[in-house]
mmCIF file of C-alpha atoms in Angstrom:
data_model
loop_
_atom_site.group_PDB
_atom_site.id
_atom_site.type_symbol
_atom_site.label_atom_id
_atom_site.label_comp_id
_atom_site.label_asym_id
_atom_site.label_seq_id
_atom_site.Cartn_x
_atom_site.Cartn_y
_atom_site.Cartn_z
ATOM 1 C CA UNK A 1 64.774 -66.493 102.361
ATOM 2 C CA UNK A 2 61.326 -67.349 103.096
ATOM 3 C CA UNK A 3 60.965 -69.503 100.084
ATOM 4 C CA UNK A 4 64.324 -71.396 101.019
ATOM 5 C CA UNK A 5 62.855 -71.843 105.033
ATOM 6 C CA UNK A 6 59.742 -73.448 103.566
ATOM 7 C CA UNK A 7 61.700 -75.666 101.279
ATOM 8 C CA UNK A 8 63.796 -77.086 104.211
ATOM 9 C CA UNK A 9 60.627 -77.343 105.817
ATOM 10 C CA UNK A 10 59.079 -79.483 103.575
ATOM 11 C CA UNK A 11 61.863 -82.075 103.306
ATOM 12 C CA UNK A 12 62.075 -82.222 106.818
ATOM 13 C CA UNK A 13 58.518 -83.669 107.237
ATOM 14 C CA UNK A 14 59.021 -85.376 104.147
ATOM 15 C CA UNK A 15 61.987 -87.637 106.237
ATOM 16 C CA UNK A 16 60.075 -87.223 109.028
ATOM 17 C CA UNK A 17 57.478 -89.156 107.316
ATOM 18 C CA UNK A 18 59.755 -91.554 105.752
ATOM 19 C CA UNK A 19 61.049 -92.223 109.645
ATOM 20 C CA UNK A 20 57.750 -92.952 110.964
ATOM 21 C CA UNK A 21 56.590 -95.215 108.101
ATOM 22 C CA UNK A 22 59.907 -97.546 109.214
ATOM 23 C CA UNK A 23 58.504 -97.214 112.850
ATOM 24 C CA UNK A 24 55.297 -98.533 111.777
ATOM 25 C CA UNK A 25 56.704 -101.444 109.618
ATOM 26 C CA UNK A 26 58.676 -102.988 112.281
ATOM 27 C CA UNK A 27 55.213 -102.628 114.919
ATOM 28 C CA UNK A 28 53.662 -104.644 111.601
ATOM 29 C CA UNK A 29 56.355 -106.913 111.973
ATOM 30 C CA UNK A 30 55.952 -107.783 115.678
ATOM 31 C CA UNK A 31 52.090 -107.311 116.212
ATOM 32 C CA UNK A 32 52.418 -110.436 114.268
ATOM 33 C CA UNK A 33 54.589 -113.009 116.317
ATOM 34 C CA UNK A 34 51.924 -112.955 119.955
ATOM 35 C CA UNK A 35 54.758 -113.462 121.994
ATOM 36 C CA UNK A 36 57.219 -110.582 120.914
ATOM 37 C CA UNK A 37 55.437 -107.880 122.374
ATOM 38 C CA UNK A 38 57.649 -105.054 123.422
ATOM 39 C CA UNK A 39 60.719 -106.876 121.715
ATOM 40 C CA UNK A 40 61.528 -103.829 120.024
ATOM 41 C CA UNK A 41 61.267 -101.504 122.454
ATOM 42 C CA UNK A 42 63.771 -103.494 124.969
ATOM 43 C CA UNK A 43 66.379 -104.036 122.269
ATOM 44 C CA UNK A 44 66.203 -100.537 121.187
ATOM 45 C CA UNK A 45 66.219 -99.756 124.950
ATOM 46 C CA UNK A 46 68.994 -101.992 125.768
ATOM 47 C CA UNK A 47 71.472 -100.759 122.709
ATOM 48 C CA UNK A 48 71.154 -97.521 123.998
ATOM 49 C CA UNK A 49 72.604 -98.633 127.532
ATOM 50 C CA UNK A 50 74.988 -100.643 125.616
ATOM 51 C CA UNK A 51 76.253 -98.247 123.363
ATOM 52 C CA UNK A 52 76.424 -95.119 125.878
ATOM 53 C CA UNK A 53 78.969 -97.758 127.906
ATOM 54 C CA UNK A 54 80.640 -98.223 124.934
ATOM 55 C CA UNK A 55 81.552 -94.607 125.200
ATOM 56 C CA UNK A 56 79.643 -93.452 121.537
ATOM 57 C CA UNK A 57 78.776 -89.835 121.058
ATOM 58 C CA UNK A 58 74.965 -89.120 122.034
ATOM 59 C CA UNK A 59 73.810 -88.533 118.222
ATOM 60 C CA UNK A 60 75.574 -92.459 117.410
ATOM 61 C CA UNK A 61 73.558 -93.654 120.836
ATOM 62 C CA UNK A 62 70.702 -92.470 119.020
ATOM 63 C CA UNK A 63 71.208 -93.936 115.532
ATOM 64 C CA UNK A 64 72.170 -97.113 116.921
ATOM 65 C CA UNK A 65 68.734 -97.658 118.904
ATOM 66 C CA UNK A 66 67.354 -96.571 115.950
ATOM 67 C CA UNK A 67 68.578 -99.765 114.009
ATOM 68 C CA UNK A 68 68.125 -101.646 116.911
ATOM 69 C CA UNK A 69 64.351 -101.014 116.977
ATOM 70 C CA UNK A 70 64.126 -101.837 112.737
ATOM 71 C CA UNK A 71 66.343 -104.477 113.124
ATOM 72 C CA UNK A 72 64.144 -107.588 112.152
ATOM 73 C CA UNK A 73 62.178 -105.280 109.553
ATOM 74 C CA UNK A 74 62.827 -108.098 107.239
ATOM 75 C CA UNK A 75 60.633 -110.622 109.033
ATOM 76 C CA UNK A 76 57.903 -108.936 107.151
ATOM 77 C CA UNK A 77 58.569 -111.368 104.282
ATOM 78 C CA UNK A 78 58.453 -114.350 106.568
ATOM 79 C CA UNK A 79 55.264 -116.755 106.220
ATOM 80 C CA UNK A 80 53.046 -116.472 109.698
ATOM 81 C CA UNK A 81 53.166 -120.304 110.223
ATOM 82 C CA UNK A 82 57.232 -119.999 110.116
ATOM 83 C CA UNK A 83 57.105 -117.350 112.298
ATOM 84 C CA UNK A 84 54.762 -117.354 114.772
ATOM 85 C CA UNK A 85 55.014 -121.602 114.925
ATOM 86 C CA UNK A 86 55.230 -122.420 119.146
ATOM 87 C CA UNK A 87 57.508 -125.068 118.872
ATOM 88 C CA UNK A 88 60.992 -126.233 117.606
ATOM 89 C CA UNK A 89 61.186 -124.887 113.924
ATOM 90 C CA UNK A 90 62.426 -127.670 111.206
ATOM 91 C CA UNK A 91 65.881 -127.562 109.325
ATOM 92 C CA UNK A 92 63.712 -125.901 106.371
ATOM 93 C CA UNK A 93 61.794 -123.238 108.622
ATOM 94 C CA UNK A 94 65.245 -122.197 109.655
ATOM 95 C CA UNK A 95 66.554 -121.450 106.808
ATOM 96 C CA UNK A 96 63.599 -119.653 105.935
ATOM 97 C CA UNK A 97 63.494 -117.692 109.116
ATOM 98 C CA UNK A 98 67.095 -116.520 108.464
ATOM 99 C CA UNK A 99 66.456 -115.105 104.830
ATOM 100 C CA UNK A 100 64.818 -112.294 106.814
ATOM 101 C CA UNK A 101 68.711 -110.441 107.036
ATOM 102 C CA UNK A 102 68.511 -110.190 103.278
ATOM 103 C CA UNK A 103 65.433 -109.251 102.877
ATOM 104 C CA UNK A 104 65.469 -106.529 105.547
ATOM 105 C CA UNK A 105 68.346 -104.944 103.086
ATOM 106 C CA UNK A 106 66.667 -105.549 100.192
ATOM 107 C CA UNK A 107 63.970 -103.744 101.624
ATOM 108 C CA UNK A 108 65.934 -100.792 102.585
ATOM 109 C CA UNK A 109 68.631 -100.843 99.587
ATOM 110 C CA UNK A 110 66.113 -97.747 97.849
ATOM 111 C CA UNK A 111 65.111 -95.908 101.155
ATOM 112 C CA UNK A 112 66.949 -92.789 101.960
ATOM 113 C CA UNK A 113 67.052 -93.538 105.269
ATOM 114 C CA UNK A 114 68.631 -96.864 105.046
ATOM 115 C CA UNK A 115 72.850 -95.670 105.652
ATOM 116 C CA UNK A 116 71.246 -95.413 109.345
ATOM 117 C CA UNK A 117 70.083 -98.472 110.018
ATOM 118 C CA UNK A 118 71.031 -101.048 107.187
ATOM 119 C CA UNK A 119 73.882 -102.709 108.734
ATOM 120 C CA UNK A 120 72.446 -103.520 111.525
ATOM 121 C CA UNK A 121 69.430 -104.878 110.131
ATOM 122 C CA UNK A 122 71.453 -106.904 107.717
ATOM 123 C CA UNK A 123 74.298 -108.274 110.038
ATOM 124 C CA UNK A 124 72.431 -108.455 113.273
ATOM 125 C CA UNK A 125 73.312 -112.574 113.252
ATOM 126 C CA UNK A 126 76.548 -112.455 112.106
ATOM 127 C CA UNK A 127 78.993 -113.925 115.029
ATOM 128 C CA UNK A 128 82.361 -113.590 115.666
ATOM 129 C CA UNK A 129 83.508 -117.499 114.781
ATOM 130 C CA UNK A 130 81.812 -116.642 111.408
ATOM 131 C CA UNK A 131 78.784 -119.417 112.152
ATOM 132 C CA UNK A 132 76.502 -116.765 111.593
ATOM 133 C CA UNK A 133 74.602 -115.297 108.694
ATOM 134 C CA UNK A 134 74.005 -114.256 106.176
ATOM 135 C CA UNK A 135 77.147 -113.981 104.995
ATOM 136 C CA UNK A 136 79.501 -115.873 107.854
ATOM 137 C CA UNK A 137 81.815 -112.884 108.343
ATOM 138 C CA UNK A 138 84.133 -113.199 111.178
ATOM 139 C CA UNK A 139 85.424 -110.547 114.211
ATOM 140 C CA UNK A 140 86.171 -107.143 113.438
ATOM 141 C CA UNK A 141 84.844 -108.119 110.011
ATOM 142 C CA UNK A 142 81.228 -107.524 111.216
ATOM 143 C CA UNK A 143 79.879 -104.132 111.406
ATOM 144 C CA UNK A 144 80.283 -102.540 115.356
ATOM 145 C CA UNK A 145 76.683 -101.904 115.521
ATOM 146 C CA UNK A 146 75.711 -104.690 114.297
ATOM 147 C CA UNK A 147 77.893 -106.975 116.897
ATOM 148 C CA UNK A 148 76.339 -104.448 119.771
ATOM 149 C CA UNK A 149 72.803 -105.244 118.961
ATOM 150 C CA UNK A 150 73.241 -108.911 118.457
ATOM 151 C CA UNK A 151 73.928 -109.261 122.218
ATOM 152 C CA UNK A 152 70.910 -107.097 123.310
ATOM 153 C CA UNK A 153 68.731 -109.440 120.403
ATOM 154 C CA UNK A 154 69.944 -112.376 121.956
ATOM 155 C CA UNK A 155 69.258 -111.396 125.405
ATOM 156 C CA UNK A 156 66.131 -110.467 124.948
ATOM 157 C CA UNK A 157 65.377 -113.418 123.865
ATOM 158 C CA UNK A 158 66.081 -115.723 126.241
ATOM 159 C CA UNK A 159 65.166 -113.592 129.011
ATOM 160 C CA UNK A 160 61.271 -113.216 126.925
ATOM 161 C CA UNK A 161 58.405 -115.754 127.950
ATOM 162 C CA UNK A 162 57.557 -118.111 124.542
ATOM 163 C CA UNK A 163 54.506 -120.489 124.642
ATOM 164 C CA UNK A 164 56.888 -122.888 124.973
ATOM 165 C CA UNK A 165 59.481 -122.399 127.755
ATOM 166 C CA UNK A 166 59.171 -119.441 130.191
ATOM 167 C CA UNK A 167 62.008 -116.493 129.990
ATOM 168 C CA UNK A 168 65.488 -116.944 131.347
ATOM 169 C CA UNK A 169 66.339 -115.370 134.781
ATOM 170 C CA UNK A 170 68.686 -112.450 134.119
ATOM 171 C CA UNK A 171 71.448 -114.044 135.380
ATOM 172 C CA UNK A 172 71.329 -116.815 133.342
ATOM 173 C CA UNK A 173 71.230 -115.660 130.252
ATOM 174 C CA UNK A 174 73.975 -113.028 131.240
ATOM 175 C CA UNK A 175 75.938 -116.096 132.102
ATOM 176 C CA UNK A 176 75.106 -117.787 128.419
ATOM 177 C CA UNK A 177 76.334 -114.480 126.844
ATOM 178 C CA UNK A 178 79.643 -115.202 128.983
ATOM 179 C CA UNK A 179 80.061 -118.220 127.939
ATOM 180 C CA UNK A 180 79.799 -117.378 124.604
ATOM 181 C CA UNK A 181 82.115 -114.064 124.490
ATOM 182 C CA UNK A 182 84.422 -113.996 121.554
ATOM 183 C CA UNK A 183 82.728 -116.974 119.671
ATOM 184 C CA UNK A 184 78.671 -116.065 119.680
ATOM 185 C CA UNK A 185 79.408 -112.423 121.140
ATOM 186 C CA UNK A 186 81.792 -109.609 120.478
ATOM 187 C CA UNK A 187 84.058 -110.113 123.634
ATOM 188 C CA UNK A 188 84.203 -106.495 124.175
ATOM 189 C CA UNK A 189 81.035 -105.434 123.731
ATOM 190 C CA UNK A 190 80.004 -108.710 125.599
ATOM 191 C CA UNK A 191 81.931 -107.522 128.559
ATOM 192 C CA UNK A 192 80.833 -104.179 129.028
ATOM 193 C CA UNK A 193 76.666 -105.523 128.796
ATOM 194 C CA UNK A 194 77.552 -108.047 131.701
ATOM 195 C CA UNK A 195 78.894 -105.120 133.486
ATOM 196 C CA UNK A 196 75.608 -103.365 132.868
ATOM 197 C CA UNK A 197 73.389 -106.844 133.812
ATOM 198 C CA UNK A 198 75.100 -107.491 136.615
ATOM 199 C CA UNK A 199 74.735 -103.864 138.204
ATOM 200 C CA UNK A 200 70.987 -104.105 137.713
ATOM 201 C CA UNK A 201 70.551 -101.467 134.699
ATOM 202 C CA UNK A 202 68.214 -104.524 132.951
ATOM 203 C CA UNK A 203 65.601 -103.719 135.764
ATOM 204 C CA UNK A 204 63.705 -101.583 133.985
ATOM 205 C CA UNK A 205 64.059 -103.199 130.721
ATOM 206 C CA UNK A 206 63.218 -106.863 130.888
ATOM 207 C CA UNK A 207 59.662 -107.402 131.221
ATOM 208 C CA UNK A 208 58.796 -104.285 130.065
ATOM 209 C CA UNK A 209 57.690 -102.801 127.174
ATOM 210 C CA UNK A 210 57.794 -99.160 127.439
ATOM 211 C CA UNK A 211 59.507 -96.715 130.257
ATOM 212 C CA UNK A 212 57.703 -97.981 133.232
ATOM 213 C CA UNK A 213 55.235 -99.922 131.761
ATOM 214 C CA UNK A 214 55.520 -103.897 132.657
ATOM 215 C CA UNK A 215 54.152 -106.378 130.461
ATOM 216 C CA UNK A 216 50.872 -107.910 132.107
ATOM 217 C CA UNK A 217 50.238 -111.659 132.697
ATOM 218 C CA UNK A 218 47.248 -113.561 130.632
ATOM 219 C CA UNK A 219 46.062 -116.129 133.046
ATOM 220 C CA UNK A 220 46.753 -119.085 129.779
ATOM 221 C CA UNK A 221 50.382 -117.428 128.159
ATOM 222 C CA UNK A 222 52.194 -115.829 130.822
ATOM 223 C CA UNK A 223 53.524 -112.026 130.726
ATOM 224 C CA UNK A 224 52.671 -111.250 127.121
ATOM 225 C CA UNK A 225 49.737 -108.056 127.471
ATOM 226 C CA UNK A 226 50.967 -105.049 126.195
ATOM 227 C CA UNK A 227 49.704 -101.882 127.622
ATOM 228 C CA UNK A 228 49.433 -98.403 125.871
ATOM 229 C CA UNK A 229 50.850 -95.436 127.014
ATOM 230 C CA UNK A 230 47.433 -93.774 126.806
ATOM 231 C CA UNK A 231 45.542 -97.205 128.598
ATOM 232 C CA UNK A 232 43.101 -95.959 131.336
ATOM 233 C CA UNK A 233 41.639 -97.905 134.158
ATOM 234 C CA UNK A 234 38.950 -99.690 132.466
ATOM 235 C CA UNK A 235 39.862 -99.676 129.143
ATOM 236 C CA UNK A 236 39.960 -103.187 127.337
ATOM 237 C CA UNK A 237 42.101 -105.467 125.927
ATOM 238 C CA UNK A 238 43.063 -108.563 124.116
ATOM 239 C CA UNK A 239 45.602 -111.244 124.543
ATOM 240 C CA UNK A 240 47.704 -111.619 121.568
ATOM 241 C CA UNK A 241 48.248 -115.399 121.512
ATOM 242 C CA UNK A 242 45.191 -116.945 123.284
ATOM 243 C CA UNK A 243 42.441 -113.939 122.433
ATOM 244 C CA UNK A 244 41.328 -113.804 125.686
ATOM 245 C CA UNK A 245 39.668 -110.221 127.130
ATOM 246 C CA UNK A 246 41.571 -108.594 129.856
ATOM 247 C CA UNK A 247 40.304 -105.360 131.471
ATOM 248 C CA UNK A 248 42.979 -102.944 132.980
ATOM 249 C CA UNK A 249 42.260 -101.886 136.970
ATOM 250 C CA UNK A 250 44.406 -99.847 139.080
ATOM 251 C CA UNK A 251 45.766 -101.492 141.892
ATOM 252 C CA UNK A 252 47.496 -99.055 144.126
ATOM 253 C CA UNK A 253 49.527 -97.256 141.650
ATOM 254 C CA UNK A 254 49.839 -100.019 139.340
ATOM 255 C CA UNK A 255 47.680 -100.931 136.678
ATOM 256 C CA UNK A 256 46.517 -104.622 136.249
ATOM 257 C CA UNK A 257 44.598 -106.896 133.444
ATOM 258 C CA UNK A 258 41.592 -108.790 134.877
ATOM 259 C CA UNK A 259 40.228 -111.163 133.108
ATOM 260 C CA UNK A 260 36.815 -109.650 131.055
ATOM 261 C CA UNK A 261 35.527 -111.403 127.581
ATOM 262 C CA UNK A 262 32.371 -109.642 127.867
ATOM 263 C CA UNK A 263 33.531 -106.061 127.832
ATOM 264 C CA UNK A 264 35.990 -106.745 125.142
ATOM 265 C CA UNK A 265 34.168 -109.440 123.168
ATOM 266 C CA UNK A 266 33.919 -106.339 120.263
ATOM 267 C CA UNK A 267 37.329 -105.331 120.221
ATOM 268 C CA UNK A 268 39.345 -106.282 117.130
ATOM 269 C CA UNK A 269 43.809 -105.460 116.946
ATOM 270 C CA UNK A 270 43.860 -101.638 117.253
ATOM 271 C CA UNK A 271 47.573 -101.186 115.692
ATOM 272 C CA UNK A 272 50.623 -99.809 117.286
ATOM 273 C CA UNK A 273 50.630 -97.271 120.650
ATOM 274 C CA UNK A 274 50.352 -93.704 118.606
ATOM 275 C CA UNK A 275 51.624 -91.748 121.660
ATOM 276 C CA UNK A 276 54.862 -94.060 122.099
ATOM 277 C CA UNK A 277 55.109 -93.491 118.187
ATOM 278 C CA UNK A 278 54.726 -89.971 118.165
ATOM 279 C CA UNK A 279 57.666 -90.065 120.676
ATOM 280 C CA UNK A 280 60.233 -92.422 119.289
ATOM 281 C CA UNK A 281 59.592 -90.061 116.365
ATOM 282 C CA UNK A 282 60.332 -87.238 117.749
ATOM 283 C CA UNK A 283 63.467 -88.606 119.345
ATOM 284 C CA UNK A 284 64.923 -90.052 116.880
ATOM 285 C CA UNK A 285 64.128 -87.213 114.371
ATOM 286 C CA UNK A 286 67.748 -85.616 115.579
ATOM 287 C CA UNK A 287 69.031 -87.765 113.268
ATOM 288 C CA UNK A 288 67.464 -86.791 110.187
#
């Protein structure tokens, strides 16, 4: 009996592992585009308000954020001057760009975790009128997580600051999503996340990057700081895109960046958040 505990034991962490290691390849993934910071954690945030509309048991919920947060894991075979370029990519660079839906599932095809998550990772930019890819399937065709997490990919987005327009107002992108129900969007699913725009449950979730934790402006690229869960008041920082040092001060019961390339002139990328990994771990571990 003991013997048999211990055993189940054992694979758990093994999974457990094999979870976390997936966690850490998609933080890979966006630690290297400057602007994406917190991308994953609003899409995965967003299909979770999404699919609780949609009126999926708690445990799907779960899976399907899951997926949403891995679901460009397959950017990670995408040259860095495709795809962190700041301006209009060419005809080639496209294409390029959108081989990243085949090679997330080649990359998954031998994981054991992959039934979770791989058909959202490969179908994410399928649409509805079939001019999607990679494969151009059309309506019901496309896999229902999948179509649920392309509208939360595409709103994020537009609503996200690039180097080289600034982020959609909410409204405005909820109103490109409308205009594009039942072509670029699931009509359905479409429906239900305007509901959920347009009764303010994106508050919390645009500009953000973690519960309660708002991106921070750089004084050169707009709102693109991240800031750890376990940032103090005068810890340092770095701007992704530019490089500049920021310093974080408390400002009534926020926390701010100031500008400080002296204090952080040492300070080289220190990886992904371990306490928001830790976490997202151990929520998502119901699933294994």
């Amino acid at each position: 009996m003991e013997r048999a505990a211990l055993a189940l034991q054992g694979e758990a962490s093994v999974y457990t592992g094999l979870l976390r290691s997936l966690l850490l390849l998609a933080w890979m993934v966006e630690a290297r585009d400057p602007y994406t910071g917190g991308h994953l954690w609003r899409v995965a945030h967003l299909a979770e308000l999404l699919a609780e509309a949609a009126g999926f048991p708690s445990k799907e919920v779960q899976r399907i954020a899951l997926a949403a947060f891995l679901h460009d894991l397959g950017k990670v075979g995408v040259p860095d001057s495709t795809l962190c370029k700041q301006g209009k990519l060419s005809g080639e660079e496209y294409q390029t760009v959108q081989q990243h839906a085949e090679i997330g599932l080649r990359l998954l095809q031998p994981h054991p975790l992959a039934s979770m998550v791989v058909s959202v990772v490969h179908h994410h930019h399928e649409r509805p009128d079939g001019k999607g890819y990679p494969l151009g399937l059309t309506g019901d065709n496309i896999p229902l997580d999948a179509r649920l997490v392309a509208v939360c990919d595409a709103f994020d987005a537009m609503t996200s600051h690039r180097p080289y327009r600034a982020g959609m107002p909410v409204e405005h992108a909820l109103d490109v999503i409308e205009a594009g129900l039942g072509q670029q969007f699931d009509a359905h699913l479409g429906e239900l996340f305007l509901e959920l725009g347009r009764a303010g449950r994106f508050s919390g979730v645009v500009g953000f990057c973690d519960d309660g934790i708002p991106l921070a402006h750089c004084d050169a690229c707009g709102p693109v700081l991240v800031r750890d869960r376990t940032a103090q008041a005068g810890d340092f920082t770095r701007c992704p895109a530019c490089k500049a040092g920021y310093r974080w001060v408390l400002s009534g019961a926020s926390m701010l960046a100031v500008v400080d390339d002296e204090g952080s002139q040492h300070m080289g990328w220190t990886g992904s958040d371990g306490s928001l990994l830790d976490h997202l771990v151990e929520r998502w571990a119901v699933l294994l």
